[in-house]
Coordinates of C-alpha atoms in Angstrom, one line a residue:
V26 CA 4.9 -6.0 24.1
G27 CA 3.1 -2.6 24.1
D28 CA 1.2 -3.9 21.0
V29 CA -1.2 -6.3 22.8
I30 CA -3.7 -4.0 24.7
M31 CA -4.8 -1.0 22.9
T32 CA -8.7 -1.0 22.7
A33 CA -10.9 0.6 20.2
G34 CA -12.4 2.8 23.0
E35 CA -11.7 6.4 23.9
R36 CA -9.1 5.4 26.7
G37 CA -7.2 3.1 24.2
K38 CA -7.3 6.2 21.8
R39 CA -6.0 8.5 24.4
I40 CA -3.1 6.2 25.5
L41 CA -2.2 5.6 21.6
A42 CA -2.1 9.3 20.9
A43 CA 0.3 10.0 24.0
T44 CA 2.3 6.9 22.7
L45 CA 2.7 8.6 19.2
Q46 CA 3.4 11.9 20.7
G47 CA 6.0 10.4 22.9
R48 CA 7.8 8.5 20.1
Q49 CA 10.9 10.9 20.2
R50 CA 13.8 9.4 22.1
G51 CA 13.7 9.5 25.8
S52 CA 14.0 7.4 29.0
A53 CA 11.2 6.2 31.2
P54 CA 12.8 4.1 34.0
T55 CA 10.2 4.2 36.5
Q56 CA 7.6 3.3 34.0
K57 CA 9.6 0.2 32.5
L58 CA 10.4 -0.9 36.2
V59 CA 6.7 -0.8 36.9
F60 CA 5.8 -2.8 33.7
A61 CA 8.5 -5.4 34.4
G62 CA 7.7 -5.7 38.1
V63 CA 3.9 -6.3 37.4
T64 CA 4.4 -8.8 34.7
G65 CA 7.2 -10.5 36.7
T66 CA 5.0 -10.8 39.7
A67 CA 2.3 -12.4 37.6
L68 CA 4.9 -14.8 36.2
L69 CA 5.9 -16.0 39.7
T70 CA 2.2 -16.3 40.7
A71 CA 1.7 -18.6 37.5
A72 CA 4.8 -20.7 38.6
W73 CA 3.4 -20.9 42.2
L74 CA 0.1 -22.1 40.7
V75 CA 1.9 -24.9 38.5
L76 CA 4.8 -25.8 40.5
A77 CA 4.0 -25.3 44.2
D78 CA 0.4 -26.8 44.2
G79 CA -1.1 -23.2 44.1
L80 CA -4.0 -24.4 42.0
S81 CA -5.4 -26.4 45.0
T82 CA -4.9 -23.4 47.1
V83 CA -7.5 -21.5 44.8
G84 CA -9.7 -24.5 44.5
L85 CA -8.7 -26.1 41.3
E86 CA -7.2 -29.5 40.4
Q87 CA -4.2 -29.8 38.1
R88 CA -5.8 -32.1 35.7
A89 CA -3.5 -31.3 32.8
P90 CA 0.0 -30.9 34.0
V91 CA 1.8 -31.0 30.8
R92 CA -0.6 -28.3 29.5
C93 CA 0.0 -26.1 32.6
R94 CA 3.8 -26.4 32.2
L95 CA 3.4 -25.4 28.5
S96 CA 1.4 -22.3 29.5
L97 CA 3.9 -21.5 32.2
A98 CA 6.8 -21.8 29.4
C99 CA 4.7 -19.3 27.2
A100 CA 4.4 -17.0 30.2
A101 CA 8.3 -17.2 30.9
M102 CA 8.9 -16.6 27.1
Y103 CA 6.8 -13.5 27.0
Q104 CA 8.5 -12.1 30.2
M105 CA 11.8 -12.5 28.4
R106 CA 10.5 -10.7 25.4
T107 CA 9.1 -8.2 27.8
L108 CA 12.4 -7.5 29.2
V109 CA 14.2 -7.3 26.0
T110 CA 11.4 -4.9 24.7
L111 CA 11.7 -2.5 27.7
F112 CA 15.4 -2.4 28.4
Y113 CA 16.9 -2.9 24.9
L114 CA 14.5 -2.3 22.2
L115 CA 12.3 0.6 23.6
Q116 CA 13.8 4.0 23.1
R117 CA 10.9 6.2 23.2
R118 CA 9.2 7.6 26.4
M119 CA 6.4 5.4 27.9
P120 CA 3.4 7.2 29.3
M121 CA 2.4 5.8 32.9
A122 CA -0.9 5.0 31.7
E123 CA 0.5 2.8 28.8
A124 CA 2.9 1.0 31.4
V125 CA 0.1 0.3 33.9
S126 CA -2.7 -0.7 31.4
V127 CA -0.5 -2.8 29.3
S128 CA 1.2 -4.7 32.1
T129 CA -2.1 -5.2 34.0
F130 CA -3.4 -6.9 30.8
V131 CA -0.4 -9.1 30.5
A132 CA -0.5 -10.1 34.0
L133 CA -4.0 -10.8 34.1
W134 CA -3.6 -13.1 30.9
M135 CA -0.5 -14.8 32.4
V136 CA -2.4 -15.9 35.5
G137 CA -5.7 -16.5 33.9
A138 CA -4.1 -18.7 31.0
T139 CA -2.6 -20.9 33.9
L140 CA -5.9 -21.3 35.4
L141 CA -7.5 -22.1 32.2
A142 CA -4.8 -24.6 31.3
S143 CA -5.3 -26.6 34.4
G144 CA -8.0 -28.7 32.9
D145 CA -10.2 -28.0 35.7
V146 CA -12.1 -25.3 33.9
W147 CA -14.8 -25.8 31.3
P148 CA -14.1 -27.2 28.7
R149 CA -12.2 -30.2 30.4
V150 CA -10.1 -31.2 27.6
P151 CA -7.8 -34.2 28.1
D152 CA -4.1 -33.4 28.6
E153 CA -1.4 -33.8 25.9
Q154 CA -3.5 -33.2 22.8
W155 CA -1.7 -32.6 19.7
S156 CA -3.2 -29.1 19.6
D157 CA -1.0 -28.2 22.7
W158 CA 2.0 -28.6 20.7
V159 CA 0.6 -26.8 17.6
G160 CA -0.3 -23.9 20.1
L161 CA 3.5 -23.9 21.4
V162 CA 4.7 -23.6 17.8
L163 CA 2.4 -20.6 17.1
V164 CA 3.7 -18.8 20.2
L165 CA 7.3 -19.4 19.2
V166 CA 6.6 -18.3 15.6
G167 CA 4.5 -15.2 16.8
S168 CA 7.5 -14.5 19.3
F169 CA 9.9 -14.6 16.6
L170 CA 8.0 -12.3 14.2
N171 CA 7.4 -9.7 16.8
T172 CA 10.7 -9.6 18.6
A173 CA 13.1 -10.3 15.4
S174 CA 11.4 -7.7 13.5
E175 CA 11.8 -5.1 16.2
V176 CA 15.6 -6.1 16.7
Q177 CA 16.0 -6.0 12.8
R178 CA 14.7 -2.5 12.7
K179 CA 16.8 -1.4 15.6
W180 CA 20.0 -2.7 14.1
W181 CA 19.2 -1.2 10.7
K182 CA 18.6 2.1 12.3
T183 CA 22.1 2.1 13.8
H184 CA 23.6 2.6 10.4
E185 CA 24.1 6.3 9.6
E186 CA 22.8 6.2 6.0
N187 CA 19.5 4.7 7.3
R188 CA 18.8 7.2 9.9
G189 CA 15.7 9.4 9.1
H190 CA 14.4 6.6 6.9
C191 CA 11.6 4.2 7.3
C192 CA 12.8 0.6 7.8
T193 CA 11.2 -1.3 4.9
V194 CA 13.7 -4.2 4.7
G195 CA 13.6 -7.9 6.0
L196 CA 10.8 -9.0 8.0
W197 CA 9.2 -5.5 7.3
R198 CA 8.7 -6.5 3.5
L199 CA 6.2 -9.1 4.5
A200 CA 3.9 -6.7 6.2
M201 CA 3.9 -3.2 7.3
H202 CA 2.9 -4.2 10.9
I203 CA 4.6 -7.5 10.9
N204 CA 5.2 -7.0 14.8
Y205 CA 1.5 -6.6 15.3
F206 CA 0.8 -9.8 13.3
G207 CA 3.3 -11.6 15.5
D208 CA 1.4 -10.8 18.6
V209 CA -1.7 -12.1 17.2
V210 CA 0.1 -15.3 16.1
L211 CA 1.5 -15.5 19.6
F212 CA -1.8 -15.1 21.5
S213 CA -3.6 -17.3 19.1
G214 CA -1.1 -20.0 19.9
W215 CA -1.4 -19.3 23.7
V216 CA -5.1 -19.5 23.6
V217 CA -4.7 -23.0 21.8
V218 CA -2.3 -24.0 24.5
T219 CA -5.0 -23.4 27.3
A220 CA -7.6 -25.5 25.2
A221 CA -10.1 -22.9 26.3
W222 CA -11.4 -22.4 22.5
W223 CA -14.1 -19.8 23.9
M224 CA -11.0 -17.4 24.3
A225 CA -10.3 -17.1 20.7
W226 CA -12.2 -13.6 20.9
L227 CA -8.8 -12.5 22.5
P228 CA -6.7 -12.8 19.3
V229 CA -9.5 -11.8 17.0
L230 CA -10.2 -8.6 19.0
M231 CA -6.4 -7.7 18.9
A232 CA -6.3 -8.4 15.0
Y233 CA -9.2 -6.1 14.6
N234 CA -7.6 -3.4 16.7
F235 CA -4.5 -3.6 14.9
A236 CA -6.1 -3.6 11.6
F237 CA -8.8 -0.8 12.0
H238 CA -7.7 1.2 14.9
Q239 CA -3.9 1.1 15.9
G240 CA -2.4 0.3 12.9
P241 CA -4.3 3.1 10.9
E242 CA -3.3 5.6 13.7
L243 CA 0.3 4.6 13.3
D244 CA 0.3 4.8 9.5
E245 CA -1.0 8.5 9.8
Y246 CA 2.0 9.3 12.0
L247 CA 4.6 7.3 9.7
A248 CA 3.0 9.0 6.6
K249 CA 3.7 12.5 8.1
R250 CA 7.2 11.6 9.2
Y251 CA 8.5 9.9 6.2
G252 CA 6.3 11.2 3.4
D253 CA 6.8 9.7 -0.2
E254 CA 9.1 7.0 1.2
F255 CA 6.2 5.7 3.4
D256 CA 3.8 6.0 0.4
K257 CA 5.9 3.8 -1.6
W258 CA 6.1 1.2 1.0
Q259 CA 2.4 1.2 1.6
R260 CA 1.7 0.8 -2.0
S261 CA 3.8 -2.3 -2.3
T262 CA 3.4 -4.2 1.1
K263 CA 0.7 -5.9 2.8
K264 CA -0.9 -4.2 5.8
L265 CA -0.9 -6.8 8.6
I266 CA -1.0 -10.5 7.2
P267 CA 1.9 -11.5 5.1
F268 CA 0.9 -12.4 1.6
V269 CA -2.9 -12.0 2.2
W270 CA -3.8 -8.5 3.4

């Protein structure tokens, strides 16, 4: 979840630096509750817009009810992933700046995607297009790649013989940042579900950031921590896109 928002600007770099410095084990209950509260409120807002005639309250007509519900389903799935990440997968300390910035981004997108999917925002694409279902499949695939890879790494690390080693098995053989790639696929699909093609800049910007900013920063950290083990993995594994790059 925390992979989705880091920007190439200085603020994004400062948050990423704090994240890397805080990778040692630790608890951040307040930050996690803030994150879950912000995104949960956004999900409830999206549900109100779609299911309780909230769109008419904000001056929009629900011209694409199926697409609206698909976007709401995407938001619900993302919130479930958020909770799993925060309260099961995430073991490092989370800076409050990261919790606030990432959760705000996700919240704005959840609500914004619902408004875009209404069919009453340009371009007004007819409801129930084949592309809507393609988008949903991409969301499911991206969610799997991101969350399954993180769960796999967590389970792998629980074995005594793997502690202190870099996880390079399973989905991590496909790409060094397969979790980041999953988020790019997920948000690409979510944009397709909204039918707002002009929002394609969002997953493109995410991919650029993961490839040339956040990814290299993390690689530097992992290289220092794992040394030759990381170098061997780096030489034999694609960076971000499986089988491509």
